[in-house]
Every structure is written in C-alpha cells, then in structure tokens.
Tab-separated table of C-alpha atoms and ligand atoms in Angstrom:
chain	number	residue	atom	x	y	z
K	782	MET	CA	151.043	-1.581	214.209
K	783	HIS	CA	150.448	1.819	215.819
K	784	LEU	CA	150.799	0.212	219.201
K	785	ILE	CA	154.480	-0.618	218.708
K	786	ASN	CA	156.712	1.608	220.818
K	787	ALA	CA	158.961	2.836	217.998
K	788	ASP	CA	161.609	5.501	218.620
K	789	LEU	CA	163.267	6.301	215.305
K	790	HIS	CA	165.343	9.390	216.076
K	791	CYS	CA	168.165	9.854	218.612
K	792	HIS	CA	171.872	10.660	218.862
K	793	SER	CA	174.955	8.982	220.340
K	794	GLN	CA	178.553	10.121	220.922
K	795	VAL	CA	179.123	9.359	217.247
K	796	SER	CA	177.457	12.756	216.646
K	797	ASP	CA	176.198	15.176	219.305
K	798	GLY	CA	174.704	12.812	221.897
K	799	THR	CA	176.538	12.000	225.127
K	800	LEU	CA	175.836	8.259	225.414
K	801	SER	CA	177.461	5.367	223.544
K	802	PRO	CA	175.314	3.419	221.058
K	803	GLU	CA	175.241	0.545	223.578
K	804	ALA	CA	174.135	2.755	226.486
K	805	LEU	CA	171.413	4.289	224.304
K	806	ALA	CA	170.186	0.835	223.295
K	807	GLU	CA	169.932	-0.146	226.956
K	808	ARG	CA	168.155	3.074	227.845
K	809	ALA	CA	165.693	2.712	224.966
K	810	PHE	CA	164.983	-0.899	225.925
K	811	ALA	CA	164.507	0.047	229.596
K	812	GLN	CA	161.944	2.644	228.454
K	813	GLY	CA	159.965	-0.030	226.622
K	814	VAL	CA	161.104	0.770	223.077
K	815	GLU	CA	160.395	-2.189	220.775
K	816	LEU	CA	161.731	-0.769	217.505
K	817	TRP	CA	164.677	1.581	217.673
K	818	SER	CA	166.925	3.549	215.333
K	819	LEU	CA	170.093	5.496	216.086
K	820	THR	CA	170.140	8.502	213.739
K	821	ASP	CA	173.462	10.284	214.236
K	822	HIS	CA	173.979	13.503	212.275
K	823	ASP	CA	175.707	12.854	208.923
K	824	GLU	CA	177.178	9.588	210.225
K	825	VAL	CA	176.615	5.843	210.075
K	826	SER	CA	179.707	4.651	211.940
K	827	GLY	CA	177.664	3.736	215.032
K	828	GLN	CA	175.188	1.575	213.125
K	829	GLN	CA	176.753	-1.842	213.586
K	830	ARG	CA	177.200	-1.307	217.342
K	831	ALA	CA	173.649	0.012	217.727
K	832	ARG	CA	172.128	-2.900	215.859
K	833	GLU	CA	174.121	-5.535	217.741
K	834	ALA	CA	173.258	-3.951	221.085
K	835	ALA	CA	169.566	-3.710	220.185
K	836	LEU	CA	169.298	-7.288	218.990
K	837	ALA	CA	171.195	-8.624	222.016
K	838	LEU	CA	168.458	-7.027	224.135
K	839	GLY	CA	165.649	-8.423	221.949
K	840	MET	CA	164.725	-5.014	220.513
K	841	ASP	CA	164.137	-4.584	216.783
K	842	TYR	CA	166.425	-2.222	214.914
K	843	LEU	CA	166.391	-0.077	211.770
K	844	THR	CA	169.540	1.607	210.470
K	845	GLY	CA	169.350	5.388	210.703
K	846	THR	CA	171.015	8.719	210.056
K	847	GLU	CA	169.991	12.398	210.064
K	848	ILE	CA	171.411	14.289	207.098
K	849	SER	CA	172.030	18.059	207.233
K	850	VAL	CA	170.576	19.689	204.113
K	851	SER	CA	170.556	23.281	202.845
K	852	PHE	CA	167.218	24.225	201.300
K	853	ILE	CA	166.422	27.806	200.213
K	854	GLY	CA	168.814	29.248	202.768
K	855	GLU	CA	167.608	27.203	205.732
K	856	THR	CA	169.082	24.060	207.298
K	857	VAL	CA	166.668	21.138	207.043
K	858	HIS	CA	167.234	17.677	208.499
K	859	ILE	CA	166.362	14.543	206.545
K	860	VAL	CA	166.295	11.258	208.451
K	861	GLY	CA	167.101	8.068	206.573
K	862	LEU	CA	165.807	4.721	207.868
K	863	GLY	CA	166.305	1.085	206.887
K	864	PHE	CA	169.184	1.558	204.417
K	865	ASP	CA	172.291	-0.553	203.862
K	866	ALA	CA	174.836	1.182	206.112
K	867	GLU	CA	177.735	-0.160	204.040
K	868	ASN	CA	176.499	1.535	200.850
K	869	GLU	CA	179.490	3.347	199.315
K	870	ALA	CA	177.620	6.282	197.776
K	871	LEU	CA	175.771	6.973	201.013
K	872	ARG	CA	179.006	6.830	203.016
K	873	ALA	CA	180.782	9.113	200.552
K	874	GLY	CA	177.881	11.577	200.600
K	875	LEU	CA	177.858	11.666	204.397
K	876	ALA	CA	181.659	12.128	204.484
K	877	ALA	CA	181.340	15.074	202.095
K	878	THR	CA	178.550	16.563	204.235
K	879	ARG	CA	180.729	16.279	207.368
K	880	SER	CA	183.850	17.638	205.733
K	881	GLY	CA	183.369	21.365	206.391
K	882	ARG	CA	182.538	21.007	210.088
K	883	ARG	CA	186.041	21.575	211.482
K	884	GLU	CA	186.626	24.798	209.518
K	885	ARG	CA	183.134	25.988	210.443
K	886	ALA	CA	183.930	25.305	214.104
K	887	ARG	CA	187.122	27.397	213.844
K	888	GLN	CA	185.070	30.275	212.424
K	889	MET	CA	182.472	29.896	215.181
K	890	ALA	CA	185.280	30.074	217.761
K	891	ALA	CA	186.671	33.200	216.049
K	892	GLY	CA	183.240	34.855	216.311
K	893	LEU	CA	183.006	33.977	219.994
K	894	ALA	CA	186.582	35.169	220.609
K	895	GLN	CA	185.592	38.631	219.384
K	896	LEU	CA	183.105	38.727	222.259
K	897	GLY	CA	185.849	37.807	224.690
K	898	ILE	CA	185.027	34.084	224.891
K	899	ALA	CA	188.470	32.598	224.333
K	900	GLY	CA	189.440	29.010	223.530
K	901	ALA	CA	186.006	27.859	222.349
K	902	PHE	CA	187.388	25.623	219.574
K	903	GLU	CA	189.625	23.675	221.963
K	904	GLY	CA	186.898	23.859	224.599
K	905	ALA	CA	184.236	22.372	222.320
K	906	LEU	CA	186.676	19.694	221.144
K	907	ARG	CA	186.934	18.368	224.695
K	908	TYR	CA	183.281	17.283	224.356
K	909	VAL	CA	183.726	15.683	220.938
K	910	ALA	CA	184.087	11.909	220.735
K	911	ASN	CA	184.113	11.768	216.908
K	912	PRO	CA	186.708	14.270	215.575
K	913	ASP	CA	184.855	14.251	212.247
K	914	LEU	CA	181.721	15.631	213.827
K	915	ILE	CA	182.132	18.883	215.750
K	916	SER	CA	178.657	20.344	216.166
K	917	ARG	CA	177.075	23.441	217.656
K	918	THR	CA	175.912	21.206	220.501
K	919	HIS	CA	179.535	20.664	221.587
K	920	PHE	CA	180.078	24.435	221.722
K	921	ALA	CA	176.861	24.730	223.724
K	922	ARG	CA	178.064	22.189	226.290
K	923	PHE	CA	181.407	23.990	226.614
K	924	LEU	CA	179.699	27.386	227.120
K	925	VAL	CA	177.368	25.966	229.762
K	926	ASP	CA	180.114	24.130	231.673
K	927	SER	CA	182.381	27.182	231.568
K	928	GLY	CA	179.604	29.304	233.100
K	929	VAL	CA	178.898	31.581	230.112
K	930	CYS	CA	175.248	30.447	229.905
K	931	PRO	CA	172.952	28.564	232.305
K	932	ASP	CA	171.741	25.967	229.770
K	933	THR	CA	172.198	24.852	226.155
K	934	HIS	CA	168.989	26.522	224.971
K	935	SER	CA	170.206	29.928	226.078
K	936	VAL	CA	173.552	29.312	224.341
K	937	PHE	CA	171.692	28.714	221.079
K	938	ARG	CA	169.467	31.719	221.619
K	939	ARG	CA	172.317	34.094	222.445
K	940	TYR	CA	175.215	32.821	220.375
K	941	LEU	CA	174.701	29.946	217.965
K	942	THR	CA	171.676	30.833	215.813
K	943	PRO	CA	171.408	33.123	212.753
K	944	GLY	CA	172.060	36.763	213.587
K	945	ASN	CA	174.245	35.882	216.583
K	946	PRO	CA	178.070	36.104	216.772
K	947	GLY	CA	178.875	32.392	217.073
K	948	TYR	CA	176.718	31.457	214.082
K	949	VAL	CA	178.464	30.595	210.824
K	950	PRO	CA	176.275	29.863	207.788
K	951	HIS	CA	177.135	26.546	206.228
K	952	ARG	CA	176.412	24.811	202.953
K	953	TRP	CA	175.187	21.277	203.653
K	954	ALA	CA	173.972	18.562	201.227
K	955	GLY	CA	171.285	19.286	198.645
K	956	LEU	CA	167.767	17.979	199.351
K	957	GLY	CA	167.774	15.792	196.224
K	958	GLU	CA	171.233	14.422	197.020
K	959	ALA	CA	170.304	13.434	200.560
K	960	VAL	CA	167.079	11.712	199.501
K	961	ARG	CA	168.898	9.927	196.679
K	962	TRP	CA	171.706	8.643	198.933
K	963	ILE	CA	169.112	7.178	201.300
K	964	ARG	CA	166.926	5.690	198.556
K	965	ASP	CA	169.803	4.267	196.540
K	966	ALA	CA	170.991	2.527	199.728
K	967	GLY	CA	167.536	0.905	199.986
K	968	GLY	CA	166.132	3.154	202.716
K	969	VAL	CA	163.291	5.600	203.189
K	970	ALA	CA	163.708	9.356	203.597
K	971	VAL	CA	161.822	11.236	206.322
K	972	ILE	CA	161.490	15.009	206.874
K	973	ALA	CA	162.690	15.516	210.468
K	974	HIS	CA	160.850	17.814	212.942
K	975	PRO	CA	159.061	19.917	210.275
K	976	ALA	CA	157.813	22.502	212.779
K	977	ARG	CA	161.361	23.551	213.614
K	978	TYR	CA	162.026	25.327	210.295
K	979	ARG	CA	161.272	29.009	209.913
K	980	PHE	CA	159.452	28.633	206.605
K	981	THR	CA	156.504	30.553	205.233
K	982	PRO	CA	153.604	28.285	204.148
K	983	THR	CA	154.785	28.642	200.542
K	984	GLU	CA	158.339	27.646	201.436
K	985	GLU	CA	157.125	24.685	203.469
K	986	TYR	CA	154.967	23.598	200.539
K	987	ALA	CA	158.072	23.786	198.323
K	988	LEU	CA	160.066	21.654	200.786
K	989	ILE	CA	157.409	18.948	200.965
K	990	THR	CA	156.631	18.800	197.246
K	991	GLU	CA	160.312	18.807	196.218
K	992	PHE	CA	161.059	16.173	198.856
K	993	ILE	CA	158.298	13.978	197.402
K	994	ALA	CA	159.467	14.650	193.838
K	995	HIS	CA	162.934	13.367	194.814
K	996	GLY	CA	161.397	10.170	196.235
K	997	GLY	CA	160.936	11.117	199.901
K	998	VAL	CA	158.004	9.272	201.488
K	999	ALA	CA	157.683	10.137	205.174
K	1000	ILE	CA	157.512	12.921	207.751
K	1001	GLU	CA	158.008	13.070	211.515
K	1002	VAL	CA	154.713	13.845	213.198
K	1003	VAL	CA	155.381	12.861	216.798
K	1004	THR	CA	158.823	14.156	217.813
K	1005	GLY	CA	160.449	15.671	220.883
K	1006	SER	CA	160.538	19.007	219.071
K	1007	HIS	CA	156.778	19.226	218.392
K	1008	SER	CA	154.097	20.655	220.670
K	1009	ALA	CA	150.696	18.940	220.822
K	1010	ALA	CA	149.326	21.550	218.393
K	1011	GLU	CA	152.212	20.911	215.993
K	1012	GLN	CA	151.506	17.166	216.107
K	1013	VAL	CA	147.945	17.888	215.037
K	1014	ARG	CA	149.135	20.205	212.305
K	1015	TYR	CA	151.613	17.692	210.847
K	1016	THR	CA	149.092	14.869	211.137
K	1017	ASP	CA	147.032	16.893	208.660
K	1018	THR	CA	150.132	17.493	206.517
K	1019	ALA	CA	150.932	13.761	206.399
K	1020	LEU	CA	147.348	12.998	205.335
K	1021	GLU	CA	147.223	15.822	202.798
K	1022	PHE	CA	150.425	14.715	201.040
K	1023	ASP	CA	149.918	10.974	201.645
K	1024	LEU	CA	153.190	10.725	203.554
K	1025	LEU	CA	154.059	7.930	205.963
K	1026	ALA	CA	154.454	9.112	209.551
K	1027	SER	CA	157.382	8.677	211.913
K	1028	ARG	CA	157.871	8.983	215.660
K	1029	GLY	CA	161.128	9.765	217.454
K	1030	SER	CA	162.300	11.478	220.632
K	1031	ASP	CA	165.426	13.172	219.176
K	1032	PHE	CA	167.048	12.225	222.483
K	1033	HIS	CA	170.617	13.569	222.897
K	1034	SER	CA	171.563	13.366	226.555
K	1035	PRO	CA	170.137	12.594	229.999
K	1036	GLY	CA	169.289	15.852	231.737
K	1037	GLU	CA	169.667	17.862	228.536
K	1038	SER	CA	166.971	16.401	226.282
K	1039	ARG	CA	163.391	17.477	226.788
K	1040	THR	CA	162.049	14.088	225.795
K	1041	GLU	CA	163.067	10.692	227.132
K	1042	LEU	CA	163.441	7.756	224.723
K	1043	GLY	CA	160.231	5.868	224.044
K	1044	THR	CA	157.913	8.147	226.043
K	1045	LEU	CA	156.172	10.236	223.377
K	1046	PRO	CA	152.485	9.713	222.554
K	1047	GLY	CA	151.715	7.162	219.843
K	1048	LEU	CA	151.030	8.167	216.258
K	1049	PRO	CA	147.414	9.144	215.591
K	1050	GLY	CA	145.537	6.076	214.317
K	1051	ARG	CA	144.670	7.729	211.003
K	1052	LEU	CA	148.339	7.811	209.970
K	1053	LYS	CA	150.365	5.126	208.216
K	1054	PRO	CA	153.476	4.444	210.326
K	1055	VAL	CA	156.717	4.461	208.372
K	1056	TRP	CA	157.687	1.142	209.962
K	1057	GLY	CA	154.760	-0.513	208.179
K	1058	ALA	CA	156.737	-0.048	204.954
K	1059	LEU	CA	159.956	-1.309	206.555
K	1060	GLN	CA	158.942	-4.777	207.760
K	1061	GLN	CA	161.402	-6.481	205.405
K	1062	ARG	CA	164.208	-4.277	206.690
K	1063	ILE	CA	163.300	-5.125	210.278
K	1064	GLN	CA	163.390	-8.843	209.442
K	1065	HIS	CA	166.687	-8.361	207.619
K	1066	ALA	CA	168.253	-6.619	210.627
K	1067	ARG	CA	167.352	-9.591	212.854
K	1068	ARG	CA	169.563	-11.933	210.849
K	1069	ARG	CA	172.709	-13.332	212.391
K	1070	PRO	CA	175.556	-13.234	211.621
K	1071	PHE	CA	175.173	-9.597	210.661
K	1072	GLU	CA	175.334	-9.195	206.929
K	1073	ALA	CA	176.018	-6.082	204.941
K	1074	THR	CA	174.143	-7.541	201.981
K	1075	PRO	CA	172.848	-4.754	199.774
K	1076	ILE	CA	169.081	-4.562	199.989
K	1077	ALA	CA	167.577	-4.993	196.534
K	1078	VAL	CA	164.105	-3.504	196.467
K	1079	HIS	CA	162.683	-0.152	197.452
K	1080	PRO	CA	159.831	-0.373	199.920
A	1226	AMP	P1	174.899	21.512	213.860
A	1226	AMP	O1	174.609	20.275	213.057
A	1226	AMP	O2	176.352	21.605	214.265
A	1226	AMP	O3	174.416	22.765	213.191
A	1226	AMP	O4	174.114	21.376	215.230
A	1226	AMP	C1	172.722	21.157	215.198
A	1226	AMP	C2	172.300	20.572	216.527
A	1226	AMP	O5	172.246	21.601	217.503
A	1226	AMP	C3	170.874	20.026	216.501
A	1226	AMP	O6	170.863	18.720	216.021
A	1226	AMP	C4	170.497	20.075	217.959
A	1226	AMP	O7	171.034	18.955	218.624
A	1226	AMP	C5	171.229	21.301	218.442
A	1226	AMP	N1	170.325	22.476	218.528
A	1226	AMP	C6	169.922	23.277	217.526
A	1226	AMP	N2	169.155	24.269	217.986
A	1226	AMP	C7	169.056	24.083	219.324
A	1226	AMP	C8	168.418	24.777	220.405
A	1226	AMP	N3	167.694	25.878	220.183
A	1226	AMP	N4	168.566	24.290	221.649
A	1226	AMP	C9	169.311	23.188	221.894
A	1226	AMP	N5	169.927	22.493	220.929
A	1226	AMP	C10	169.818	22.932	219.671
A	1227	MN	MN1	171.683	17.199	217.389
A	1228	MN	MN1	167.504	17.608	213.727
A	1229	MN	MN1	168.177	14.875	215.682
C-alpha cells in the first residue's frame, strides 16, 4: 500500500494553478502517479473533469479540495479527500468561504497602489480563470510578469504576507465547519502542510487536538512544502496522535512549483496511508457512468 504513487494535493486553473484539470491529469500520469486528487482551494468545480481525465488514463482518482480556515489568527489549510462533490452543504460552505475573495483582492490592490504599484486588481484578474477565486498567487504572477519582483517567493516575502503592504487579513471558514463539511459529504479531513504554520508548540497541539475532536483523521507528512527534517517531525506527530498520513506535491505550475507531481519520497513504512481508509471511495470513483450518488458510510 505504501508503494502506490499517490499524489493527493495539487491545483488547477479552477483555483491558483496554471494548468487545466485535464493537463494536470496527463502530467500526473506521465510522472507515474497511480492515485491522484485535484485539491483546488475552496472549490470543487473541477472535480468531474479531473476524475474523468484520470480514469480515461487508467489512473485512480479521489475527489479533493483544500479549504481555507482561520484558526487562532492564522490561516490553516484543511484538505478534504474522497467526498461526494455534489454534496449541497459542502458546496454552500465552499461558496461562502470564497465569497470575500474579490473584496479582499480590491483591498490588496489598494495597499499596493499606495506603494506606487498601480492596476494590481485588474492585473491579477488577467491571470484568473475562475472569477470566483482571485488568490494571492494571481497577484504574485502579475507582479513577477510586470517586473516588480524576480519570482513569486519574493513577492510573498515583500508584499503579500502579514506585516507587508499588500497583505489583507481575512476571515476564512472555522476549523470545525470545514471538517464537518468534508465529513458530512462522506470524506476524510487532512491537515495540509503542518510545518508551514507559524504556531508555537502549544498552538500546534491545539490545532491537532481540536481537529481530531471535530472528526479530522489525517495529516500531510510528505508534501512539497516540507523539508526532510519536517517529514521526520510530522511522521512522529502522525504516530503520536494516531493520524493517517497523506502525501501530495502541492503542485501549482510548471516552472513555478518546487515539487513535480508524483516525485516526492514515499511515506515512511511505519505510517498508515490515508488511502488505506479510502479504498471504497477509490472503487466508487472507478464506476461508469459517473454517479453523484451520496456516499453512505464514513470510513
Ligand atoms: P490565498 O488563498 O489567496 O491566501 O493564497 C494562498 C496561496 O498563495 C497558497 O495556496 C500558495 O499557493 C501561495 N503562497 C502562499 N505563500 C507563498 C509563498 N511564500 N511563496 C509562493 N506561494 C505562496
Ligand atoms: Mn495555492
Ligand atoms: Mn495550502
Ligand atoms: Mn495547496
């Protein structure tokens, strides 16, 4: 089970990636991915296309999303896997989570304008394929292409992170809400890239224990945003809290992403892979014609 090349975290044009769901499926398959999930930020509108493209290639598929959550003043990302993408409550929750993005983007542009960077709202919009999902990444691409910064990482460092002029604090979904939307749609909730949050050990403990109390069951251990040392650290965390482990590149764009689809190391053998608990979902996704049948049982 550990030997499966699973990549359960990446982004398409439906959020802040640059490839279509179909192009991502082909790229994942070409990289040897056997089990794939497209996890667009706060969106499931690419799910049907991703699943059809994956299955046409002979690659297994799990539905996915990455929900933006506010937890004790920090933004945390919760990945959902293996849910019913037609679930009304999940869709409504994601729509509500997306709803403030346009106004936030206008405020970000106003902050940048004060520094003399004009037209950032319209500029970022040129990179947006889904008008419902303007993200900081689209601003970053605009600022790189217009010569303000050499690469997206320096845009984030200089402009788009807390304490910098293009950063606008935002209230996302609650942790309990996000986990409940995923669970009630039959899926499993996963803490995304845990090493990325600037938490003290006490705050991180609070995140993990509250996540578990709400019904969350898994954590990303091997991800494009973790160093080797962080993989070791979160292997211990997964074992300590008896969490299932996930693996995903967090691929966004060729040339921009640090990690290619399907190329990360495997999960350490001591961990229980999250896809072990999702075998029924994987079987379900293989069915043709594609059904949106609600999935009855929690894994
Ligand atoms: P948003 O949901 O609009 O706040 O945008 C968050 C997205 O910005 C993340 O999913 C990443 O794709 C991207 N991002 C955040 N921090 C960085 C960074 N330091 N370098 C590059 N991309 C980043
Ligand atoms: Mn992103
Ligand atoms: Mn994320
Ligand atoms: Mn992501």
